[in-house]
XYZ file of C-alpha atoms in Angstrom:
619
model
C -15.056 4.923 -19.296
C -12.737 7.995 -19.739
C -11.368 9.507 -16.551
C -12.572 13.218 -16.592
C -9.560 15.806 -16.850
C -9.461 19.255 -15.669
C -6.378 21.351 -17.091
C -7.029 24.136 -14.172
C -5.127 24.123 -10.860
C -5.235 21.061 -8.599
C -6.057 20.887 -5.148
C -3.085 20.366 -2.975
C -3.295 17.503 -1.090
C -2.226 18.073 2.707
C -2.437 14.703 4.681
C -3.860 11.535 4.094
C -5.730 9.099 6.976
C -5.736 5.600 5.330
C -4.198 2.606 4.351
C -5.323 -0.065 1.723
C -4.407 -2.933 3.577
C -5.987 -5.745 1.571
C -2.864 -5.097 -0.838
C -0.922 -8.009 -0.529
C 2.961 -6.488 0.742
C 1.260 -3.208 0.146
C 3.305 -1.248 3.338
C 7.428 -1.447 2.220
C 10.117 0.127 4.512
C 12.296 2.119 1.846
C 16.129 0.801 2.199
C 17.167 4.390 3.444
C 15.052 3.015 6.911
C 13.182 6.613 6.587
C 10.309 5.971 4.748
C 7.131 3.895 4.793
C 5.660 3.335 1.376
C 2.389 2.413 1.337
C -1.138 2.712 -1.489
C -4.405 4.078 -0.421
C -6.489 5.105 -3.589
C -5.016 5.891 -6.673
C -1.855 7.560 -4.482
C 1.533 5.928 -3.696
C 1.944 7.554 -0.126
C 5.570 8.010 1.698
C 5.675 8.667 5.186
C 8.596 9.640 7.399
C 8.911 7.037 10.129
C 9.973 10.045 12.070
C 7.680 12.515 12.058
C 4.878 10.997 10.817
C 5.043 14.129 7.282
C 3.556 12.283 4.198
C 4.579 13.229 0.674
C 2.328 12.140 -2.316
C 3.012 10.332 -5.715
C -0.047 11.033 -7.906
C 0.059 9.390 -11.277
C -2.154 6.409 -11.248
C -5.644 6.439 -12.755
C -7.799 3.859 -10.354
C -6.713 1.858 -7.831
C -3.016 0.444 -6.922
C -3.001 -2.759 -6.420
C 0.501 -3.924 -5.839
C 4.082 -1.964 -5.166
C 7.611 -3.251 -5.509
C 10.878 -1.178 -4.090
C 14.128 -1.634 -5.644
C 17.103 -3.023 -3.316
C 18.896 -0.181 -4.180
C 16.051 2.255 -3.068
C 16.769 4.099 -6.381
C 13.057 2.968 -7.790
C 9.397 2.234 -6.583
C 7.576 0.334 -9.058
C 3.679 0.045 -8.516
C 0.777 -1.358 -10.516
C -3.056 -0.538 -10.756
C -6.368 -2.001 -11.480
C -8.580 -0.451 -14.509
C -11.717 -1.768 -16.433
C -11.983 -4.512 -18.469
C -10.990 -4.166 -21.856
C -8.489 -1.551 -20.403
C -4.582 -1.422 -20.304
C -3.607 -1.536 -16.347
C -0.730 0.921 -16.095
C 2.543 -0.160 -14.611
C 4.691 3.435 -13.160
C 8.306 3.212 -12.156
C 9.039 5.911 -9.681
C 12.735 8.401 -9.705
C 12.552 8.005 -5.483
C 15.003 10.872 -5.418
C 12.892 12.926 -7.412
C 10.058 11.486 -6.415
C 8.462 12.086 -10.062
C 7.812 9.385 -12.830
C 10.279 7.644 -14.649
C 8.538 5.800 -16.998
C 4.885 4.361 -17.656
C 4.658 0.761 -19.070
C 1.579 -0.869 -20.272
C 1.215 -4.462 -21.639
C -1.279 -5.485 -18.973
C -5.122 -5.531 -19.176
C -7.437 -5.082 -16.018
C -5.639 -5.412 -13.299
C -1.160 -5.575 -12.458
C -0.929 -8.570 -9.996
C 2.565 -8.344 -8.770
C 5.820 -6.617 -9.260
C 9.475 -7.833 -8.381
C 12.367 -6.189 -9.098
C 16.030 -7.634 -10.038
C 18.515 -7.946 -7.449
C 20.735 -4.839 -9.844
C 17.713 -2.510 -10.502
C 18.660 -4.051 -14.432
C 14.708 -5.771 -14.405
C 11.411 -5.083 -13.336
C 8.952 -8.663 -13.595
C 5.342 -8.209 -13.985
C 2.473 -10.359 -13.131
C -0.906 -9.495 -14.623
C -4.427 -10.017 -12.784
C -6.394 -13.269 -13.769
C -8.521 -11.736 -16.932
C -4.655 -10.881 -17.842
C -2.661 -14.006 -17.138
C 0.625 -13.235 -18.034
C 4.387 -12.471 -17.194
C 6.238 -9.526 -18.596
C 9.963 -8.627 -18.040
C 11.097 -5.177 -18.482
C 14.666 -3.576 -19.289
C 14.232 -0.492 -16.566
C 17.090 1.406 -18.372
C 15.158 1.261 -21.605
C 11.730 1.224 -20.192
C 10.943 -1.581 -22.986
C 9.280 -5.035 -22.755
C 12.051 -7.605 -22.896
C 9.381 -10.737 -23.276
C 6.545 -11.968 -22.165
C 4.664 -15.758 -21.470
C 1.565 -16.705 -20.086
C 2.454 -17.080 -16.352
C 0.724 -20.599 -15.853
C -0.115 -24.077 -18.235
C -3.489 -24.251 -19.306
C -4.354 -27.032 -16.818
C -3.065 -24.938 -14.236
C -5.157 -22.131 -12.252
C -4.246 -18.087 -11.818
C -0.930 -17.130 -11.073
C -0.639 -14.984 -7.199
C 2.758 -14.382 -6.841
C 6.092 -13.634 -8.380
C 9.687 -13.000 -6.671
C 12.637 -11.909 -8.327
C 16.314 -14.514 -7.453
C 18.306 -12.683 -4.676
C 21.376 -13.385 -6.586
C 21.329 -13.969 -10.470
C 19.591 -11.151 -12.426
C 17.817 -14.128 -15.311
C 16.176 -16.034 -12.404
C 13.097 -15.385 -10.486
C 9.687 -17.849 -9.431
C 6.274 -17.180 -9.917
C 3.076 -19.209 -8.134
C 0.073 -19.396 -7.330
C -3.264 -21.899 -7.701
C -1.118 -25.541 -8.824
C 1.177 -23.919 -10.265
C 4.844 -23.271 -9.390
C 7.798 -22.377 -11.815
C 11.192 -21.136 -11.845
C 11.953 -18.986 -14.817
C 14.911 -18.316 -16.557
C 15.706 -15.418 -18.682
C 17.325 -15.840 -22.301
C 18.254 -12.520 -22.905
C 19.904 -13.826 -26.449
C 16.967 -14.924 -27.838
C 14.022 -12.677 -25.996
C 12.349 -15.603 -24.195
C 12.369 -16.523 -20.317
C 11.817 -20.564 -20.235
C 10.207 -21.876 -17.239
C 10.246 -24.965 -15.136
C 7.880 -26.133 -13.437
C 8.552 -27.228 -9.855
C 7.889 -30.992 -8.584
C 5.915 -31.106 -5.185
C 4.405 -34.611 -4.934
C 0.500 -35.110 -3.401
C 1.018 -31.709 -1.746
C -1.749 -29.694 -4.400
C -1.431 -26.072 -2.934
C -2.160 -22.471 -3.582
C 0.337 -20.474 -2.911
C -0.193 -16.748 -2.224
C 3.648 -15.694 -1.210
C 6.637 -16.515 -1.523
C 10.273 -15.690 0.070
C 13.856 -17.298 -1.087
C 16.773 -17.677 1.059
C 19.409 -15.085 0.388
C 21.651 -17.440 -1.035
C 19.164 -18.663 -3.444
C 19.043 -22.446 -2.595
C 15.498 -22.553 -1.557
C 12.108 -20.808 -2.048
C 9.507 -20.770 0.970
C 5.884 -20.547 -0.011
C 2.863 -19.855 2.102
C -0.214 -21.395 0.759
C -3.939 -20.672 1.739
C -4.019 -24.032 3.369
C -2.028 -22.449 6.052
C 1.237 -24.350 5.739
C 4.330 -24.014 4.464
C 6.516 -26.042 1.815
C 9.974 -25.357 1.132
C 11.514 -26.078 -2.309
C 14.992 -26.897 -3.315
C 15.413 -24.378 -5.925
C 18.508 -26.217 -8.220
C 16.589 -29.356 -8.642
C 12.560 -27.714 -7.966
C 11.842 -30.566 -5.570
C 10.007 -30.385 -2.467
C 12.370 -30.743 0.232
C 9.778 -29.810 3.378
C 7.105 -28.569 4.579
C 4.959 -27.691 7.972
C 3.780 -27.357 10.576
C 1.865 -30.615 9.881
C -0.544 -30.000 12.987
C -1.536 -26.741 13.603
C -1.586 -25.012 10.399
C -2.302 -20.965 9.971
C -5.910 -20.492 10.099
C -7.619 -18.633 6.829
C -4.451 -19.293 4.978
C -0.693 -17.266 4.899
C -0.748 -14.232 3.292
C 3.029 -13.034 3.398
C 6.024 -14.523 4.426
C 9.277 -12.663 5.218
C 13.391 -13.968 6.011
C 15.038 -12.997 8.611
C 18.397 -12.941 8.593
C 18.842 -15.988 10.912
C 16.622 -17.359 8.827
C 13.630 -17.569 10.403
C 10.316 -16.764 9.305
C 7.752 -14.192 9.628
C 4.322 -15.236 8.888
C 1.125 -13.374 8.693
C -2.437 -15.247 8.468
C -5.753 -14.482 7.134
C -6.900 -14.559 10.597
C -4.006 -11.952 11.982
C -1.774 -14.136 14.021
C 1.211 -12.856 13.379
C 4.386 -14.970 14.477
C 8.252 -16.307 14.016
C 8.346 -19.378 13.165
C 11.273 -21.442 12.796
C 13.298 -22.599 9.649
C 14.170 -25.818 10.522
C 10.707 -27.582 11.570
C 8.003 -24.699 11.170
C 7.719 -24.422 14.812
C 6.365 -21.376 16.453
C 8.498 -19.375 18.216
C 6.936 -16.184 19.097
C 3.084 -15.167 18.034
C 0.723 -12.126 18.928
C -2.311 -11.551 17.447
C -3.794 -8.751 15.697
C -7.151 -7.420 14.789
C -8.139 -8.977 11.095
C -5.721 -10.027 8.588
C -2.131 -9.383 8.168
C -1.476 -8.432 4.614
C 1.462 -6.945 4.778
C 5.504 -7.417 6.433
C 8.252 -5.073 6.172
C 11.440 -5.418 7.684
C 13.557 -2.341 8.923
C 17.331 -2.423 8.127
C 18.780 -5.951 9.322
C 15.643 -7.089 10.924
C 15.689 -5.674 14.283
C 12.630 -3.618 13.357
C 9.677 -4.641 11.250
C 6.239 -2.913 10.337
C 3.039 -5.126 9.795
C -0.184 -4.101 7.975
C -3.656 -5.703 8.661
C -6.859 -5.571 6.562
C -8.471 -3.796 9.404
C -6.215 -0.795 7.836
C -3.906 -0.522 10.639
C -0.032 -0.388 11.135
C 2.062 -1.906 13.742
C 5.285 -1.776 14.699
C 7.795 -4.192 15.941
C 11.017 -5.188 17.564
C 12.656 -8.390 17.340
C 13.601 -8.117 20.763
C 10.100 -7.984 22.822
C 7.794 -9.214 19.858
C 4.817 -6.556 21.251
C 2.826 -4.845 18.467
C 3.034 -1.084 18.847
C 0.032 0.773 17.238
C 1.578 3.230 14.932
C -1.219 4.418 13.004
C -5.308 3.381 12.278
C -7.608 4.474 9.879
C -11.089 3.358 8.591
C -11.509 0.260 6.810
C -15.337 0.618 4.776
C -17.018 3.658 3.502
C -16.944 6.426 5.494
C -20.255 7.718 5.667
C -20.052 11.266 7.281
C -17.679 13.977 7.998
C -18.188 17.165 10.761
C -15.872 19.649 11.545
C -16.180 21.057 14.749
C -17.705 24.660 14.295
C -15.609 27.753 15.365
C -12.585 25.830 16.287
C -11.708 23.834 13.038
C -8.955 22.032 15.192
C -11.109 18.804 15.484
C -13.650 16.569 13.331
C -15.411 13.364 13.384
C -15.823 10.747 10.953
C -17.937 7.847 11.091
C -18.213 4.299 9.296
C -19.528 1.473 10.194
C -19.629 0.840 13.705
C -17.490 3.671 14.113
C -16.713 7.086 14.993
C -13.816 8.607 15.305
C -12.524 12.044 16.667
C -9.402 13.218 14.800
C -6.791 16.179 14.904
C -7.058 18.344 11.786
C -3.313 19.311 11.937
C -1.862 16.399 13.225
C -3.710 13.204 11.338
C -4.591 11.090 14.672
C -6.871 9.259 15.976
C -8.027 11.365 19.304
C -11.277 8.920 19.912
C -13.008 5.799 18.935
C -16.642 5.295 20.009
C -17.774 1.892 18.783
C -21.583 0.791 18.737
C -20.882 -2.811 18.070
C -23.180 -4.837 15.301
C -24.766 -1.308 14.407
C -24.019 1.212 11.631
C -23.823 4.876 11.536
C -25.233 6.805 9.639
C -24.275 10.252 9.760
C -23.295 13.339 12.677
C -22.686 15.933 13.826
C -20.822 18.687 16.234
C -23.178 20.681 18.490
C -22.266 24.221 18.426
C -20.764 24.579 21.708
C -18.807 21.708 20.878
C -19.905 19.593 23.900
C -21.512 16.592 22.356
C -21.822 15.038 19.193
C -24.682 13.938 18.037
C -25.559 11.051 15.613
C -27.936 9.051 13.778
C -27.610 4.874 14.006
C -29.367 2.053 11.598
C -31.291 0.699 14.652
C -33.407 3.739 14.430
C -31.580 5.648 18.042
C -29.946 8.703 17.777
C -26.862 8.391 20.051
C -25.754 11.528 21.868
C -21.437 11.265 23.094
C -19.323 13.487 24.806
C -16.222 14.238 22.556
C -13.243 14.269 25.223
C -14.389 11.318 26.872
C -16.728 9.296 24.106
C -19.152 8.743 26.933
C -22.727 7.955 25.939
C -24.670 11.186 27.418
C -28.078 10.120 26.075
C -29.993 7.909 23.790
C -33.197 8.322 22.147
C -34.686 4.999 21.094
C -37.522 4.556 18.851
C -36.630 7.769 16.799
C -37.233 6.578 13.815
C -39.095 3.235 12.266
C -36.398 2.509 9.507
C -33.543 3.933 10.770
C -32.118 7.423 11.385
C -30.250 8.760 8.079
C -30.105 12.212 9.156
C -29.416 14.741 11.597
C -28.829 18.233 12.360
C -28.665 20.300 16.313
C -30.247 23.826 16.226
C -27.019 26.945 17.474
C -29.231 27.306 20.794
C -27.976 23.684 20.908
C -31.632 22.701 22.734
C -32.852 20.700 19.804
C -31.993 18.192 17.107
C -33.648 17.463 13.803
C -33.530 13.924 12.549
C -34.574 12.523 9.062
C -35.890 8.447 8.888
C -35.393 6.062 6.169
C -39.655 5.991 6.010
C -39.526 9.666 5.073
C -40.656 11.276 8.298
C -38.525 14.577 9.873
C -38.730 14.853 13.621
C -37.872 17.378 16.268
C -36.296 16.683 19.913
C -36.187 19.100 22.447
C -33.181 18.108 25.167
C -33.722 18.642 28.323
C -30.903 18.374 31.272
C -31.205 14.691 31.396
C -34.141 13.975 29.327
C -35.603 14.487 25.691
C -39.173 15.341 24.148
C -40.422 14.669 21.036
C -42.224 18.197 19.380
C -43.449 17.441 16.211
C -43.247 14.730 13.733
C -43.461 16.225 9.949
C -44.439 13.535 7.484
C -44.539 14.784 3.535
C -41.389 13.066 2.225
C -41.853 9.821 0.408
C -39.294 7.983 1.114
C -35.138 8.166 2.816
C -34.210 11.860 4.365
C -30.510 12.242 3.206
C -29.648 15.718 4.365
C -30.738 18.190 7.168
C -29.308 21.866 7.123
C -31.034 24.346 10.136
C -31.105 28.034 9.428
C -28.903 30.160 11.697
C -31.559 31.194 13.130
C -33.134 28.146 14.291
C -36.769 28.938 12.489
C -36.188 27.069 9.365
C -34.538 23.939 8.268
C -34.407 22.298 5.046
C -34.449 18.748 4.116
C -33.149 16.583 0.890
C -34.722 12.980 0.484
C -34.394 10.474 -2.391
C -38.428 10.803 -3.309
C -36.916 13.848 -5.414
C -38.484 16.622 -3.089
C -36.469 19.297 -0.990
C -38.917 20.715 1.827
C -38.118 23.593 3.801
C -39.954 23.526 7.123
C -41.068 26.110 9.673
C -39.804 25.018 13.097
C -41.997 27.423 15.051
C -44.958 25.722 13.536
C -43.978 22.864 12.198
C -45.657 23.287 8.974
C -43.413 23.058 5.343
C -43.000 26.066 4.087
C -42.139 25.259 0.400
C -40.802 22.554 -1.562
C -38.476 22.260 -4.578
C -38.585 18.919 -7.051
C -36.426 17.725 -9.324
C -36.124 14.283 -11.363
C -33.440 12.713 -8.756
C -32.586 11.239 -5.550
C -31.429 14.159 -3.254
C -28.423 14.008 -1.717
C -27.298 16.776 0.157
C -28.733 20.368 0.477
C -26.863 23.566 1.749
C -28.275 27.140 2.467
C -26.289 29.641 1.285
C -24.773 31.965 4.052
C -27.261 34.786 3.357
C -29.818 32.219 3.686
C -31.956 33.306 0.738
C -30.781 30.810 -1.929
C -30.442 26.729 -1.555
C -28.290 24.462 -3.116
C -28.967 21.006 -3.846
C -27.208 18.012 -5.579
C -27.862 14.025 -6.034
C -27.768 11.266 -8.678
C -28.941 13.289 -11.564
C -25.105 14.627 -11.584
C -26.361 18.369 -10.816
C -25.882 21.169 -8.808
C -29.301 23.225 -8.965
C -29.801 26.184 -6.727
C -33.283 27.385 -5.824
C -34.799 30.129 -4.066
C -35.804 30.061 -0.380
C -39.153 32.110 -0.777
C -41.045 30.769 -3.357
C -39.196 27.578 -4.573
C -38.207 28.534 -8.189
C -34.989 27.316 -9.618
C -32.334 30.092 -9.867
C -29.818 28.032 -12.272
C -28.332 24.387 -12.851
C -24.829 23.267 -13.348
C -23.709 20.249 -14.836
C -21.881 19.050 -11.719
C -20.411 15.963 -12.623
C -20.022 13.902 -15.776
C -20.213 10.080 -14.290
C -22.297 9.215 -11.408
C -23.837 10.623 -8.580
C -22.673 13.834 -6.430
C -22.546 12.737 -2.859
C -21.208 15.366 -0.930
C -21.785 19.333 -1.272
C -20.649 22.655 0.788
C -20.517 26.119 1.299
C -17.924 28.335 2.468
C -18.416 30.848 5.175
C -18.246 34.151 2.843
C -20.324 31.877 0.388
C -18.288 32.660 -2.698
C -16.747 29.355 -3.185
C -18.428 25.603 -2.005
C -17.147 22.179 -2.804
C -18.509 18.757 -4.854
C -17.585 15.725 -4.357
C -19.046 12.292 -5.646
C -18.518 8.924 -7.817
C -16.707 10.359 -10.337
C -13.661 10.158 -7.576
C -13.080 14.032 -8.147
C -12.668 16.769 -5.455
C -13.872 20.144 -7.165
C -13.849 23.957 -5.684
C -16.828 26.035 -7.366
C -16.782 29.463 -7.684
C -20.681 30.113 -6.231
C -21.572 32.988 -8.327
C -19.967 31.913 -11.707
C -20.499 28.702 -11.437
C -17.427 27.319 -12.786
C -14.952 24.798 -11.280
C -11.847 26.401 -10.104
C -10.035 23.935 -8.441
C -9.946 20.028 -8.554
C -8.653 17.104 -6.401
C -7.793 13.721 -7.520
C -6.617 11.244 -5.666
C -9.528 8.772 -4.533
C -9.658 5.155 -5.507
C -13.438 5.310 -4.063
C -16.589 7.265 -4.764
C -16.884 10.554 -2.638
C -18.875 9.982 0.585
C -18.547 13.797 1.972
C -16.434 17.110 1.562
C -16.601 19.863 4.308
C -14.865 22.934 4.169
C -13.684 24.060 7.905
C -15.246 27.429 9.149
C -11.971 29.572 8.718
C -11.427 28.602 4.897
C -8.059 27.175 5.654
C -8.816 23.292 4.901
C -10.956 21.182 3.223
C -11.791 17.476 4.154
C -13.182 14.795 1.625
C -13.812 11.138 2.757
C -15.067 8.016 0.596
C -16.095 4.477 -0.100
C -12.538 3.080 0.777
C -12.338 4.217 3.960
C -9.671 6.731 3.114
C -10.435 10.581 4.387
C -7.858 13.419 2.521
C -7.401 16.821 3.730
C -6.430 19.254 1.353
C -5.217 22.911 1.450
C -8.654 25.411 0.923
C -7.454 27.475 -2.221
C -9.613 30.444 -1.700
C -8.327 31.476 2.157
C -10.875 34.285 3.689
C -9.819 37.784 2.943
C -10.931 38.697 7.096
């Protein structure tokens, strides 16, 4: 599978809302005690614990799956996922110059872990379980020093590895039965290992964390306990809390410097717990699992990320968790800007939606429809309600400052509501059902009335766009059909078919021309009047195209899809001029805002990107 290149200009990437917390130690406080480091997508993202400003390190092909910072600060080293077969690329980051320093690849599918040596002299690898094996790499030569399978035959996949605090040729890896403390011949290019000794205890161990003088190594296991080892001799010396283990497992242990320990669970309880018998000493729990530990400094201060993709923040002192920042967790279905303003837009997943701040990435709002999913919104015009479409076949109507539920319409659809659409006299709404059917609401002051139900599609309605001037709309479904419908009579007007599952449709300002895309990879447009096809662009060259739009003047609109990529089309050439890569997920939606200045795209990973608009309007 080769990753598409573009040698044009690249979008710039603005802000980013996201956070892949199911990284294991994914979110690192940088030793200067300014940054956050942290992976979302194929991006290594630094954020000013400050001010919130993000900076971006763009170099990785697919996913990140693990990151590593240097004690010195000098280096970030971070490791990605890739398909089978394929070499998973390892890149040590200049921090200074925030650029690459060198790309190493020994690894196939997937870097597991990353430690670095106490001196910045070595950088230890850990590949993924189709990869199975330990490199060590001189970072001053950016070479391969040796390599070993990480774990005996009879053992299981290797988690974990940590790098000595103290002696540069020592460091531990672990994970299912096995446990080993390697040494490092430099001499003779080998490291040697030795396997540690602990009893009846049979553990997997996903973490681990060594006193700072090096005599012994704590591991968390997914049994929820934890054993301590005696690191001279590799014997089991201890190990607790014997009764009430972490539930779901520990999946990252930290040191204080008291020596203490920080523990997060699968089942985000997050707590101190002490070094001598395991006891608890202070706990709080947090929403889903806590993947991730950081400390600030000497300790005083520590960050914590959680699988539901948010950040916390903590002091030593009052153990409360302080929300610093949230983000979406699954796919983000759908993305709406609010018109005229382009201060404000919505996002939705799950059982979610959420109002952010276009300028200032925050979370304004979160409505939450428990047990229910939704499918896709929208802004009225006036801006004073959104309106969306829900799996249980409702279409929910919320106020944006206050997320109240204004009204519900129940029964709107048989299989769900996939689409939806308000009219600019904001006294209607168009919905599209997963059995095919288009409907019209009329809203009254505290009520609603059906007008017409318009039943020619076959099968899901993906996309609803209304003329401007409320007389038309046009619909895309997957039965391969794009109907454009009079809304004075209710009666379809024309219809355009193609050999693919619809996605999205968009009129073109002027209104004469529609543009369609979906899983046959291309962007076709037709004309309005009598449905013939104008011309057809080869929009993407893997998978489906998910998301399409149109700028205001019309001269530009925006793809997005599986292929990961962000492009800017020029509308009457029909050539890319811009494109965006950093997702790690398929493209859900893009949406240009209604002054030209931005450009949001959102995806399968929960992540949502702005990114500068590169064609500003000339008004």
């Amino acid at each position: 599978m080769a990753v598409e290149t573009h040698d044009g200009p690249h979008l710039q990437l603005e802000a980013v809302i996201g956070f892949n917390g199911h990284v294991i130690s994914g979110l690192r406080v940088h030793p200067d005690r300014e940054h956050l480091i942290y992976p979302l997508g194929c991006t290594v993202i630094l954020k000013k614990i400050k001010d919130g400003k993000q900076e971006f390190l763009h170099g990785h092909t697919n996913n990140v799956s693990c990151i590593s910072v240097s004690k010195s600060g000098l280096y970030i080293a971070s490791g990605q996922v890739t398909f089978m077969g394929f070499q998973a690329t390892i890149i040590i980051w200049d921090y200074v110059q925030r650029t690459i320093y060198a790309e190493l690849q020994l690894h196939k599918a997937k870097v597991e872990a990353l430690a670095f040596s106490h001196n910045n002299k070595y950088l230890v690898s850990l590949g993924g379980q189709d990869d199975g094996s330990i490199v060590v790499w001189n970072i001053e030569t950016k070479q391969a020093i040796c390599g070993s399978p990480a774990a005996a035959h009879s053992a299981g996949h290797c988690l974990t590895v940590e790098y000595s605090n103290t002696n540069e040729n020592i460091f531990v890896s672990a994970g299912s039965g096995t446990l080993r403390v390697w040494e490092l011949d430099l001499p003779n290019r080998k490291i040697r290992p030795t396997e540690c000794q602990t009893g009846k205890l049979k553990r997997v161990v996903k973490c681990i964390e060594m006193t700072e003088d090096d005599q012994f190594i704590f591991c968390g296991t997914t049994s929820g306990d934890i054993m301590k080892i005696n690191l001279k001799t590799g014997l089991l010396s201890d190990y607790g809390p014997i009764k009430r283990k972490y539930s779901l497992g520990i999946n990252v242990l930290r040191m204080l410097k008291s020596g203490d320990l920080l523990v997060g669970s699968g089942s985000g309880t997050f707590t101190v717990c002490s070094k001598t018998n395991f006891k608890t000493l202070k706990e709080v729990q947090l929403e889903k699992g806590v993947t991730s530990i950081s400390t600030r400094g000497e300790g005083q201060q520590f960050f914590v990320g959680t699988e539901a993709a948010q950040m916390y923040r903590f002091s030593y002192q009052d153990f409360k968790a302080e929300l610093i920042s949230t983000s979406h967790n699954r796919a983000v279905k759908d993305v709406a800007i609010c018109f005229g303003t382009s201060e404000l837009f919505a996002s939705c997943s799950e059982e979610d939606i959420r109002l952010w701040h276009i300028d200032k990435p925050k979370e304004l709002l979160r409505i939450t429809v428990p047990n229910m999913t939704c499918n896709s919104l929208d802004f009225m015009v006036d801006g004073h309600s959104i309106i969306s479409a829900w799996n249980d076949g409702k279409i929910r109507v919320f106020a944006p400052e206050s997320g109240q539920l204004m009204l519900i319409i129940h029964n709107a659809h048989r299989m769900g509501v996939t689409a939806i659409a308000g009219t600019r006299d904001c006294r209607r709404i168009v919905s599209g059902g997963g059995e095919g059917q288009v409907r019209v609401w009329e809203l009254q002051s505290r009520n609603h009335r059906l007008l017409e139900t318009m039943k020619e599609h076959k099968a899901t309605v993906a996309c609803i766009k209304i003329k401007s001037d409320d007389k038309e709309c046009v619909t895309a479904s997957a039965d391969g059909a794009c109907i454009i419908w009079d809304l004075v009579r209710f009666v379809s007007l024309q219809m355009v078919i193609a050999n693919t599952m619809f996605r999205t449709v968009c009129y073109h300002p002027d209104e004469y021309q529609i543009i369609t895309s979906g899983t046959d990879r291309k962007v076709a447009y037709w004309d309005v009047y009598d449905g013939s096809a104008i011309r057809e662009l080869e929009g993407s060259k893997s998978g489906a195209i998910n998301g399409l739009h149109i700028s205001q003047d019309g001269k530009h609109f925006v793809t997005g899809g599986d292929d990961k990529l962000v492009k800017v089309w020029n509308y009457m050439e029909g050539v890319v001029t811009h494109m965006g890569t950093a997702h790690g997920g398929s493209i859900t939606s893009v949406k240009i805002c209604s002054n030209n200045r931005t450009l949001i795209s959102t995806s399968a990973d929960g992540a949502i990107f702005r990114w500068r608009f590169p064609h500003p309007s000339s008004s």
